[in-house]
Tab-separated table of C-alpha atoms in Angstrom:
chain	number	residue	atom	x	y	z
U	1	ASP	CA	0.008	0.399	0.280
U	2	ARG	CA	2.882	2.651	1.091
U	3	ALA	CA	4.378	1.191	-2.324
U	4	VAL	CA	1.264	2.545	-4.008
U	5	MET	CA	0.989	5.817	-2.177
U	6	GLN	CA	4.618	6.494	-2.901
U	7	GLU	CA	4.791	6.062	-6.518
U	8	PHE	CA	1.196	7.335	-7.585
U	9	ARG	CA	2.017	10.128	-9.919
U	10	ILE	CA	-0.860	11.890	-12.358
U	11	ASN	CA	-0.606	14.528	-14.621
U	12	LEU	CA	-3.116	17.457	-15.595
U	13	THR	CA	-2.298	19.327	-18.591
U	14	GLU	CA	-2.361	22.869	-18.483
U	15	ARG	CA	-5.456	23.315	-20.732
U	16	ALA	CA	-7.299	20.877	-18.269
U	17	ALA	CA	-5.645	22.440	-14.776
U	18	LEU	CA	-7.078	25.403	-16.765
U	19	LYS	CA	-10.333	23.904	-16.585
U	20	ILE	CA	-10.495	22.471	-13.607
U	21	ARG	CA	-9.719	25.790	-11.854
U	22	GLU	CA	-12.701	27.407	-13.340
U	23	HIS	CA	-15.016	24.996	-12.084
U	24	LEU	CA	-13.093	25.406	-8.815
U	25	ALA	CA	-13.497	29.346	-8.651
U	26	GLY	CA	-17.580	28.509	-9.701
U	27	GLU	CA	-18.154	25.846	-6.408
U	28	GLY	CA	-15.248	26.926	-4.222
U	29	GLU	CA	-11.615	27.461	-2.839
U	30	GLY	CA	-11.559	24.494	-0.944
U	31	LEU	CA	-12.566	21.607	-2.991
U	32	VAL	CA	-10.099	19.008	-4.533
U	33	LEU	CA	-10.290	16.912	-7.585
U	34	ARG	CA	-11.441	13.239	-6.967
U	35	VAL	CA	-10.749	10.966	-10.018
U	36	PHE	CA	-11.722	7.444	-10.146
U	37	VAL	CA	-11.788	4.082	-12.255
U	38	MET	CA	-15.515	3.245	-12.238
U	39	GLY	CA	-15.028	0.125	-13.827
U	40	GLN	CA	-14.283	-1.387	-17.190
U	41	GLY	CA	-15.930	-1.091	-19.926
U	42	CYS	CA	-15.579	-2.642	-23.828
U	43	CYS	CA	-12.597	-0.567	-24.430
U	44	GLY	CA	-10.335	-0.741	-21.362
U	45	TYR	CA	-11.913	1.463	-18.593
U	46	ARG	CA	-14.338	3.925	-17.608
U	47	TYR	CA	-13.275	6.988	-15.191
U	48	GLY	CA	-15.334	9.817	-13.218
U	49	MET	CA	-14.009	12.534	-11.923
U	50	VAL	CA	-15.622	15.096	-9.258
U	51	LEU	CA	-15.205	18.119	-6.874
U	52	ASP	CA	-14.888	16.318	-3.861
U	53	ASN	CA	-15.194	18.316	-0.393
U	54	GLU	CA	-13.886	15.285	1.855
U	55	VAL	CA	-10.435	13.641	1.936
U	56	LEU	CA	-10.956	10.187	3.118
U	57	GLU	CA	-8.330	8.609	5.367
U	58	ASP	CA	-7.094	6.207	2.112
U	59	ASP	CA	-7.012	8.844	0.044
U	60	ILE	CA	-3.983	9.270	-1.928
U	61	VAL	CA	-3.389	13.626	-2.117
U	62	ILE	CA	-0.703	14.715	-4.669
U	63	GLN	CA	-0.627	18.096	-6.301
U	64	ASN	CA	-0.245	19.039	-9.528
U	65	ASN	CA	-0.013	21.884	-12.263
U	66	GLY	CA	-1.608	23.946	-9.267
U	67	ILE	CA	-4.546	21.491	-8.285
U	68	ARG	CA	-5.016	19.075	-5.334
U	69	VAL	CA	-5.584	15.564	-6.921
U	70	VAL	CA	-7.561	13.310	-4.515
U	71	VAL	CA	-7.608	8.982	-5.367
U	72	ASP	CA	-8.581	6.055	-3.980
U	73	LYS	CA	-6.313	3.349	-3.756
U	74	TYR	CA	-7.759	0.827	-6.127
U	75	SER	CA	-8.194	3.700	-8.880
U	76	ALA	CA	-4.466	4.713	-8.162
U	77	SER	CA	-3.219	1.250	-8.785
U	78	LEU	CA	-4.651	1.575	-11.882
U	79	LEU	CA	-4.222	5.173	-12.873
U	80	THR	CA	-0.492	6.379	-11.705
U	81	GLY	CA	1.097	7.490	-14.916
U	82	SER	CA	-1.962	8.815	-16.766
U	83	GLU	CA	-1.955	12.300	-17.544
U	84	ILE	CA	-5.738	13.773	-17.753
U	85	ASP	CA	-5.918	16.152	-20.837
U	86	TYR	CA	-9.003	18.652	-21.893
U	87	VAL	CA	-9.906	18.431	-25.894
U	88	GLU	CA	-12.373	20.333	-28.069
U	89	ALA	CA	-12.346	18.977	-31.476
U	90	GLY	CA	-14.855	16.921	-33.656
U	91	GLY	CA	-17.566	18.424	-31.737
U	92	VAL	CA	-16.248	16.544	-28.754
U	93	GLU	CA	-15.464	18.468	-25.560
U	94	GLY	CA	-14.342	16.824	-22.435
U	95	PHE	CA	-11.731	15.613	-20.124
U	96	VAL	CA	-9.152	12.498	-21.522
U	97	VAL	CA	-7.413	10.286	-19.425
U	98	LYS	CA	-4.371	8.470	-20.962
U	99	ASN	CA	-3.712	5.671	-19.502
U	100	PRO	CA	-0.258	3.950	-20.393
U	101	ASN	CA	-1.358	0.777	-18.178
U	102	GLU	CA	-4.411	-0.119	-20.438
U	103	GLN	CA	-4.882	-3.002	-22.552
U	104	SER	CA	-7.306	-1.979	-25.436
U	105	THR	CA	-8.441	-5.583	-26.881
U	106	CYS	CA	-10.561	-4.111	-28.923
U	107	SER	CA	-9.972	-0.967	-31.576
U	108	CYS	CA	-12.046	2.353	-30.456
U	109	GLY	CA	-10.322	5.007	-32.728
U	110	GLY	CA	-8.598	6.757	-30.080
U	111	HIS	CA	-6.120	4.224	-28.538
U	112	HIS	CA	-6.082	4.234	-24.989
U	113	HIS	CA	-7.864	7.698	-24.778
U	114	SER	CA	-10.709	7.500	-22.329
U	115	LEU	CA	-13.466	10.891	-22.749
U	116	ILE	CA	-14.386	11.154	-18.886
U	117	GLU	CA	-18.052	11.110	-18.065
Protein backbone atom coordinates (compact mmCIF):
# COMPACT_ATOMS: atom_id res chain seq x y z
CA ASP A 1 0.00 0.00 0.00
CA ARG A 2 2.75 2.37 0.92
CA ALA A 3 4.48 1.70 -2.39
CA VAL A 4 1.32 2.67 -4.26
CA MET A 5 1.12 5.89 -2.28
CA GLN A 6 4.73 6.80 -2.84
CA GLU A 7 4.80 5.93 -6.51
CA PHE A 8 1.45 7.38 -7.53
CA ARG A 9 1.78 9.95 -10.29
CA ILE A 10 -0.81 11.67 -12.41
CA ASN A 11 -0.27 14.55 -14.77
CA LEU A 12 -2.77 17.27 -15.58
CA THR A 13 -2.03 19.17 -18.75
CA GLU A 14 -2.19 22.95 -18.53
CA ARG A 15 -5.45 22.94 -20.49
CA ALA A 16 -7.02 20.45 -18.09
CA ALA A 17 -5.74 22.36 -15.04
CA LEU A 18 -7.16 25.60 -16.45
CA LYS A 19 -10.61 24.04 -16.95
CA ILE A 20 -10.56 22.51 -13.48
CA ARG A 21 -9.58 25.87 -11.98
CA GLU A 22 -12.58 27.44 -13.75
CA HIS A 23 -14.85 24.83 -12.13
CA LEU A 24 -13.19 25.34 -8.75
CA ALA A 25 -13.65 29.10 -8.98
CA GLY A 26 -17.36 28.56 -9.46
CA GLU A 27 -17.71 25.95 -6.72
CA GLY A 28 -15.45 27.16 -3.95
CA GLU A 29 -11.80 27.04 -3.09
CA GLY A 30 -11.60 24.23 -0.55
CA LEU A 31 -12.47 21.50 -3.02
CA VAL A 32 -10.23 18.76 -4.38
CA LEU A 33 -10.40 16.95 -7.70
CA ARG A 34 -11.34 13.31 -7.18
CA VAL A 35 -10.48 10.98 -10.05
CA PHE A 36 -11.63 7.38 -9.99
CA VAL A 37 -12.00 4.25 -12.08
CA MET A 38 -15.66 3.32 -12.47
CA GLY A 39 -15.02 -0.12 -13.90
CA GLN A 40 -14.11 -1.64 -17.19
CA GLY A 41 -15.98 -0.98 -20.41
CA CYS A 42 -15.55 -2.82 -23.68
CA CYS A 43 -12.56 -0.62 -24.48
CA GLY A 44 -10.56 -0.24 -21.32
CA TYR A 45 -11.43 1.54 -18.11
CA ARG A 46 -14.25 3.98 -17.52
CA TYR A 47 -13.34 7.00 -15.47
CA GLY A 48 -15.13 9.49 -13.32
CA MET A 49 -14.10 12.88 -12.06
CA VAL A 50 -15.80 15.05 -9.44
CA LEU A 51 -15.03 18.03 -7.26
CA ASP A 52 -15.10 16.74 -3.72
CA ASN A 53 -15.06 18.50 -0.38
CA GLU A 54 -13.79 15.60 1.67
CA VAL A 55 -10.65 13.52 1.68
CA LEU A 56 -10.97 10.06 3.16
CA GLU A 57 -8.38 8.39 5.34
CA ASP A 58 -7.30 5.96 2.63
CA ASP A 59 -7.11 8.52 -0.14
CA ILE A 60 -3.90 9.49 -1.84
CA VAL A 61 -3.54 13.24 -2.34
CA ILE A 62 -1.05 14.78 -4.73
CA GLN A 63 -0.56 18.26 -6.11
CA ASN A 64 -0.22 18.66 -9.86
CA ASN A 65 -0.26 21.84 -11.91
CA GLY A 66 -1.70 23.72 -8.92
CA ILE A 67 -4.59 21.30 -8.43
CA ARG A 68 -5.05 18.96 -5.47
CA VAL A 69 -5.85 15.56 -6.95
CA VAL A 70 -7.36 12.83 -4.75
CA VAL A 71 -7.65 9.14 -5.63
CA ASP A 72 -8.65 6.03 -3.72
CA LYS A 73 -6.09 3.22 -3.52
CA TYR A 74 -7.86 0.98 -6.04
CA SER A 75 -8.02 3.74 -8.64
CA ALA A 76 -4.46 4.82 -7.86
CA SER A 77 -3.08 1.42 -8.79
CA LEU A 78 -4.79 1.64 -12.20
CA LEU A 79 -4.24 5.34 -12.84
CA THR A 80 -0.61 5.89 -11.94
CA GLY A 81 1.37 7.46 -14.76
CA SER A 82 -1.78 8.67 -16.52
CA GLU A 83 -2.28 12.06 -18.04
CA ILE A 84 -5.52 14.01 -17.94
CA ASP A 85 -6.06 16.40 -20.81
CA TYR A 86 -8.92 18.57 -21.95
CA VAL A 87 -9.90 18.29 -25.60
CA GLU A 88 -12.14 20.30 -27.87
CA ALA A 89 -12.10 18.65 -31.26
CA GLY A 90 -14.61 17.36 -33.77
CA GLY A 91 -17.61 18.24 -31.67
CA VAL A 92 -16.17 16.42 -28.67
CA GLU A 93 -15.42 18.44 -25.60
CA GLY A 94 -14.28 17.07 -22.30
CA PHE A 95 -11.57 15.60 -20.13
CA VAL A 96 -9.62 12.66 -21.51
CA VAL A 97 -7.49 10.15 -19.65
CA LYS A 98 -4.41 8.80 -21.41
CA ASN A 99 -3.55 5.74 -19.37
CA PRO A 100 -0.41 3.74 -20.20
CA ASN A 101 -1.65 0.87 -18.00
CA GLU A 102 -4.64 0.13 -20.22
CA GLN A 103 -4.48 -2.94 -22.38
CA SER A 104 -7.12 -2.14 -24.97
CA THR A 105 -8.21 -5.29 -26.75
CA CYS A 106 -10.51 -3.78 -29.34
CA SER A 107 -10.37 -0.93 -31.80
CA CYS A 108 -12.36 2.01 -30.51
CA GLY A 109 -10.80 4.82 -32.47
CA GLY A 110 -8.66 6.84 -30.07
CA HIS A 111 -6.34 4.29 -28.52
CA HIS A 112 -5.82 4.72 -24.75
CA HIS A 113 -7.96 7.86 -24.68
CA SER A 114 -11.04 7.55 -22.52
CA LEU A 115 -13.39 10.48 -22.23
CA ILE A 116 -14.42 11.07 -18.65
CA GLU A 117 -18.16 10.74 -18.24
